[in-house]
Amino acid sequence: MRKPVSNCSNNNMLRKGLWSPEEDERLMRYMLSNGQGCWSDIARNAGLQRCGKSCRLRWINYLRPDLKRGAFSPLEEELILHLHSILGNKWSQIAAHLPGRTDNEIKNFWNSTIKKRIKNSASTSPNQNTDSPEPREAMGGLIVPPRSHDLMAFCVDSLSTSSSSSSTMQAMAYNSRFDPVGLAFNAPNGLCVDFGVVVGDGCDPFVPPPLESMSLKGIINNNNNSSSGMVSSETYNNINNNNDYYKMNGNIGRNNNGEGDLGTGCHWGGENLRMGEWDLEELMRDISSFPLLDFQD
DNA sequence: AAAGCTCTCAACCGCCACCCT
DNA sequence: AAGGGTGGCGGTTGAGAGCTT
């Protein structure tokens, strides 16, 4: 006999399984106009036959506009390896250091790609224990000490591309990547450039949002009478006001002249710098304290 | 061509922590 | 203090796409 389960599972009226584009649009529309709140209320008010938990998961793992899609870059892989060696299977904490990536995504990536790679690597060096709960000892030579400038550049890159995972992620996601006159986050040649720092080709080229989220643009344009096709900062500020998740310092939106505030101001140097759970200083402290690291080139 | 296998990843499950009453 | 509701997390599952034989 099954144990009694949460109300998310025992309500026969609630839908389960894959989300339809219509459901996605409903949730997206609701979140954009009302912001985050009580998830069960959101499910109800958005007219979704889903439990709140399901809505939350769908939003976090798929609909959130700041999500970075596409394959993990080599630097991201490197970072995941290092963070896992420090944190273990704390996927949410690892994800907090990778703006635009979800814990689910990282967990999947680890369980498929990296685990397999570790296994293969371990099979060539039989002394390695591939299932060790202490990944630091199980990497089987996979830990490649990052070069400090690469990691730093990656961190800066992370700041700019998804920035502010907490914050204006949508503004950044759309403004920086859609706008040809915006900051050169992704240079035309595919290199990732941040304020003069060439990170290498590890950054993902812009990956268009899925069809479902493309409808977001329509929604936003309708709401703001935007002629540019960009998401206005007003929209995002509105979201920010309603949603702790989006709280930020400063305005990284786009003004009426098409100037991104971030681009001219580089506002992330202040003492209130906060990028959701992602903290550059702390990250670098973590990394620099990691015993296997060798920052020599 | 088709059957079987493998891989990926979205979604669910179950547990825990926290908050509110 | 107890109990219910909710959010968050890590582990697991299963559908479907892709690959191999």
PDB file of N, CA, C and O (backbone and C1' of nucleotides) in Angstrom, chain C residues 3-21:
ATOM      1  P    DG C   3      -0.226  16.603  16.802  1.00  0.00           P
ATOM      2  O5'  DG C   3      -0.835  17.338  15.537  1.00  0.00           O
ATOM      3  C5'  DG C   3      -1.902  18.266  15.711  1.00  0.00           C
ATOM      4  C4'  DG C   3      -2.086  19.073  14.447  1.00  0.00           C
ATOM      5  C3'  DG C   3      -1.779  18.300  13.163  1.00  0.00           C
ATOM      6  O3'  DG C   3      -2.775  18.601  12.206  1.00  0.00           O
ATOM      7  C1'  DG C   3      -0.503  20.265  13.218  1.00  0.00           C
ATOM      8  P    DG C   4      -2.982  17.651  10.940  1.00  0.00           P
ATOM      9  O5'  DG C   4      -3.157  18.739   9.795  1.00  0.00           O
ATOM     10  C5'  DG C   4      -3.933  19.915  10.054  1.00  0.00           C
ATOM     11  C4'  DG C   4      -3.479  21.030   9.157  1.00  0.00           C
ATOM     12  C3'  DG C   4      -3.212  20.601   7.713  1.00  0.00           C
ATOM     13  O3'  DG C   4      -3.881  21.498   6.842  1.00  0.00           O
ATOM     14  C1'  DG C   4      -1.329  21.744   8.579  1.00  0.00           C
ATOM     15  P    DG C   5      -3.884  21.212   5.283  1.00  0.00           P
ATOM     16  O5'  DG C   5      -2.869  22.334   4.775  1.00  0.00           O
ATOM     17  C5'  DG C   5      -3.061  23.680   5.215  1.00  0.00           C
ATOM     18  C4'  DG C   5      -1.967  24.559   4.638  1.00  0.00           C
ATOM     19  C3'  DG C   5      -1.621  24.259   3.176  1.00  0.00           C
ATOM     20  O3'  DG C   5      -1.525  25.503   2.488  1.00  0.00           O
ATOM     21  C1'  DG C   5       0.331  24.100   4.514  1.00  0.00           C
ATOM     22  P    DT C   6      -1.386  25.473   0.892  1.00  0.00           P
ATOM     23  O5'  DT C   6       0.189  25.719   0.735  1.00  0.00           O
ATOM     24  C5'  DT C   6       0.774  26.844   1.391  1.00  0.00           C
ATOM     25  C4'  DT C   6       2.275  26.778   1.270  1.00  0.00           C
ATOM     26  C3'  DT C   6       2.784  26.422  -0.119  1.00  0.00           C
ATOM     27  O3'  DT C   6       3.446  27.557  -0.651  1.00  0.00           O
ATOM     28  C1'  DT C   6       3.965  25.258   1.606  1.00  0.00           C
ATOM     29  P    DG C   7       4.082  27.509  -2.094  1.00  0.00           P
ATOM     30  O5'  DG C   7       5.624  27.304  -1.727  1.00  0.00           O
ATOM     31  C5'  DG C   7       6.205  28.127  -0.736  1.00  0.00           C
ATOM     32  C4'  DG C   7       7.657  27.747  -0.531  1.00  0.00           C
ATOM     33  C3'  DG C   7       8.453  27.530  -1.817  1.00  0.00           C
ATOM     34  O3'  DG C   7       9.735  28.109  -1.629  1.00  0.00           O
ATOM     35  C1'  DG C   7       8.499  25.546  -0.503  1.00  0.00           C
ATOM     36  P    DG C   8      10.773  28.161  -2.826  1.00  0.00           P
ATOM     37  O5'  DG C   8      11.738  26.950  -2.466  1.00  0.00           O
ATOM     38  C5'  DG C   8      12.389  26.942  -1.208  1.00  0.00           C
ATOM     39  C4'  DG C   8      13.245  25.704  -1.085  1.00  0.00           C
ATOM     40  C3'  DG C   8      14.004  25.338  -2.359  1.00  0.00           C
ATOM     41  O3'  DG C   8      15.374  25.177  -2.018  1.00  0.00           O
ATOM     42  C1'  DG C   8      12.802  23.459  -1.538  1.00  0.00           C
ATOM     43  P    DC C   9      16.439  24.939  -3.156  1.00  0.00           P
ATOM     44  O5'  DC C   9      16.804  23.406  -2.925  1.00  0.00           O
ATOM     45  C5'  DC C   9      17.100  22.945  -1.612  1.00  0.00           C
ATOM     46  C4'  DC C   9      17.125  21.442  -1.613  1.00  0.00           C
ATOM     47  C3'  DC C   9      17.864  20.849  -2.807  1.00  0.00           C
ATOM     48  O3'  DC C   9      19.042  20.215  -2.365  1.00  0.00           O
ATOM     49  C1'  DC C   9      15.770  19.747  -2.401  1.00  0.00           C
ATOM     50  P    DG C  10      20.090  19.737  -3.419  1.00  0.00           P
ATOM     51  O5'  DG C  10      19.872  18.167  -3.425  1.00  0.00           O
ATOM     52  C5'  DG C  10      19.953  17.449  -2.218  1.00  0.00           C
ATOM     53  C4'  DG C  10      19.543  16.018  -2.450  1.00  0.00           C
ATOM     54  C3'  DG C  10      20.256  15.323  -3.610  1.00  0.00           C
ATOM     55  O3'  DG C  10      20.599  14.010  -3.200  1.00  0.00           O
ATOM     56  C1'  DG C  10      17.913  15.309  -3.982  1.00  0.00           C
ATOM     57  P    DG C  11      21.201  12.950  -4.207  1.00  0.00           P
ATOM     58  O5'  DG C  11      19.948  12.016  -4.540  1.00  0.00           O
ATOM     59  C5'  DG C  11      19.232  11.433  -3.467  1.00  0.00           C
ATOM     60  C4'  DG C  11      18.141  10.528  -4.007  1.00  0.00           C
ATOM     61  C3'  DG C  11      18.588   9.572  -5.107  1.00  0.00           C
ATOM     62  O3'  DG C  11      17.986   8.302  -4.860  1.00  0.00           O
ATOM     63  C1'  DG C  11      16.806  10.929  -5.897  1.00  0.00           C
ATOM     64  P    DT C  12      18.269   7.041  -5.813  1.00  0.00           P
ATOM     65  O5'  DT C  12      17.015   7.082  -6.811  1.00  0.00           O
ATOM     66  C5'  DT C  12      15.708   7.107  -6.255  1.00  0.00           C
ATOM     67  C4'  DT C  12      14.693   7.209  -7.366  1.00  0.00           C
ATOM     68  C3'  DT C  12      14.928   6.266  -8.548  1.00  0.00           C
ATOM     69  O3'  DT C  12      13.842   5.361  -8.567  1.00  0.00           O
ATOM     70  C1'  DT C  12      14.392   8.481  -9.265  1.00  0.00           C
ATOM     71  P    DT C  13      13.740   4.232  -9.690  1.00  0.00           P
ATOM     72  O5'  DT C  13      12.715   4.894 -10.727  1.00  0.00           O
ATOM     73  C5'  DT C  13      11.569   5.546 -10.218  1.00  0.00           C
ATOM     74  C4'  DT C  13      10.787   6.174 -11.367  1.00  0.00           C
ATOM     75  C3'  DT C  13      10.671   5.281 -12.603  1.00  0.00           C
ATOM     76  O3'  DT C  13       9.331   5.341 -13.039  1.00  0.00           O
ATOM     77  C1'  DT C  13      11.555   7.383 -13.211  1.00  0.00           C
ATOM     78  P    DG C  14       8.727   4.146 -13.870  1.00  0.00           P
ATOM     79  O5'  DG C  14       8.403   4.873 -15.253  1.00  0.00           O
ATOM     80  C5'  DG C  14       7.771   6.143 -15.215  1.00  0.00           C
ATOM     81  C4'  DG C  14       7.915   6.817 -16.563  1.00  0.00           C
ATOM     82  C3'  DG C  14       7.875   5.873 -17.765  1.00  0.00           C
ATOM     83  O3'  DG C  14       7.242   6.560 -18.823  1.00  0.00           O
ATOM     84  C1'  DG C  14       9.881   7.060 -17.788  1.00  0.00           C
ATOM     85  P    DA C  15       6.401   5.747 -19.886  1.00  0.00           P
ATOM     86  O5'  DA C  15       6.306   6.861 -21.030  1.00  0.00           O
ATOM     87  C5'  DA C  15       6.132   8.220 -20.633  1.00  0.00           C
ATOM     88  C4'  DA C  15       6.799   9.135 -21.635  1.00  0.00           C
ATOM     89  C3'  DA C  15       6.712   8.668 -23.081  1.00  0.00           C
ATOM     90  O3'  DA C  15       6.453   9.808 -23.895  1.00  0.00           O
ATOM     91  C1'  DA C  15       8.981   8.878 -22.462  1.00  0.00           C
ATOM     92  P    DG C  16       5.995   9.555 -25.398  1.00  0.00           P
ATOM     93  O5'  DG C  16       7.290  10.035 -26.196  1.00  0.00           O
ATOM     94  C5'  DG C  16       7.903  11.258 -25.828  1.00  0.00           C
ATOM     95  C4'  DG C  16       9.298  11.319 -26.400  1.00  0.00           C
ATOM     96  C3'  DG C  16       9.430  10.808 -27.837  1.00  0.00           C
ATOM     97  O3'  DG C  16      10.321  11.664 -28.517  1.00  0.00           O
ATOM     98  C1'  DG C  16      10.982   9.724 -26.497  1.00  0.00           C
ATOM     99  P    DA C  17      10.139  11.909 -30.067  1.00  0.00           P
ATOM    100  O5'  DA C  17      11.612  12.375 -30.446  1.00  0.00           O
ATOM    101  C5'  DA C  17      12.361  13.133 -29.499  1.00  0.00           C
ATOM    102  C4'  DA C  17      13.817  12.736 -29.551  1.00  0.00           C
ATOM    103  C3'  DA C  17      14.323  12.417 -30.954  1.00  0.00           C
ATOM    104  O3'  DA C  17      15.530  13.131 -31.183  1.00  0.00           O
ATOM    105  C1'  DA C  17      14.833  10.635 -29.474  1.00  0.00           C
ATOM    106  P    DG C  18      16.197  13.092 -32.618  1.00  0.00           P
ATOM    107  O5'  DG C  18      17.425  12.101 -32.386  1.00  0.00           O
ATOM    108  C5'  DG C  18      18.235  12.270 -31.234  1.00  0.00           C
ATOM    109  C4'  DG C  18      19.212  11.126 -31.129  1.00  0.00           C
ATOM    110  C3'  DG C  18      19.830  10.702 -32.461  1.00  0.00           C
ATOM    111  O3'  DG C  18      21.229  10.591 -32.277  1.00  0.00           O
ATOM    112  C1'  DG C  18      18.890   8.825 -31.346  1.00  0.00           C
ATOM    113  P    DC C  19      22.168  10.251 -33.494  1.00  0.00           P
ATOM    114  O5'  DC C  19      22.638   8.768 -33.119  1.00  0.00           O
ATOM    115  C5'  DC C  19      23.077   8.500 -31.794  1.00  0.00           C
ATOM    116  C4'  DC C  19      23.254   7.017 -31.620  1.00  0.00           C
ATOM    117  C3'  DC C  19      23.984   6.333 -32.781  1.00  0.00           C
ATOM    118  O3'  DC C  19      25.112   5.637 -32.273  1.00  0.00           O
ATOM    119  C1'  DC C  19      21.982   5.165 -32.212  1.00  0.00           C
ATOM    120  P    DT C  20      26.090   4.913 -33.249  1.00  0.00           P
ATOM    121  O5'  DT C  20      25.625   3.395 -33.067  1.00  0.00           O
ATOM    122  C5'  DT C  20      25.458   2.897 -31.755  1.00  0.00           C
ATOM    123  C4'  DT C  20      25.009   1.453 -31.805  1.00  0.00           C
ATOM    124  C3'  DT C  20      25.765   0.584 -32.807  1.00  0.00           C
ATOM    125  O3'  DT C  20      26.109  -0.625 -32.178  1.00  0.00           O
ATOM    126  C1'  DT C  20      23.429   0.414 -33.177  1.00  0.00           C
ATOM    127  P    DT C  21      27.147  -1.620 -32.871  1.00  0.00           P
ATOM    128  O5'  DT C  21      26.217  -2.862 -33.261  1.00  0.00           O
ATOM    129  C5'  DT C  21      25.292  -3.363 -32.296  1.00  0.00           C
ATOM    130  C4'  DT C  21      24.289  -4.257 -32.982  1.00  0.00           C
ATOM    131  C3'  DT C  21      24.891  -5.170 -34.055  1.00  0.00           C
ATOM    132  O3'  DT C  21      24.450  -6.498 -33.838  1.00  0.00           O
ATOM    133  C1'  DT C  21      22.994  -4.033 -34.893  1.00  0.00           C
TER     134       DT C  21
END
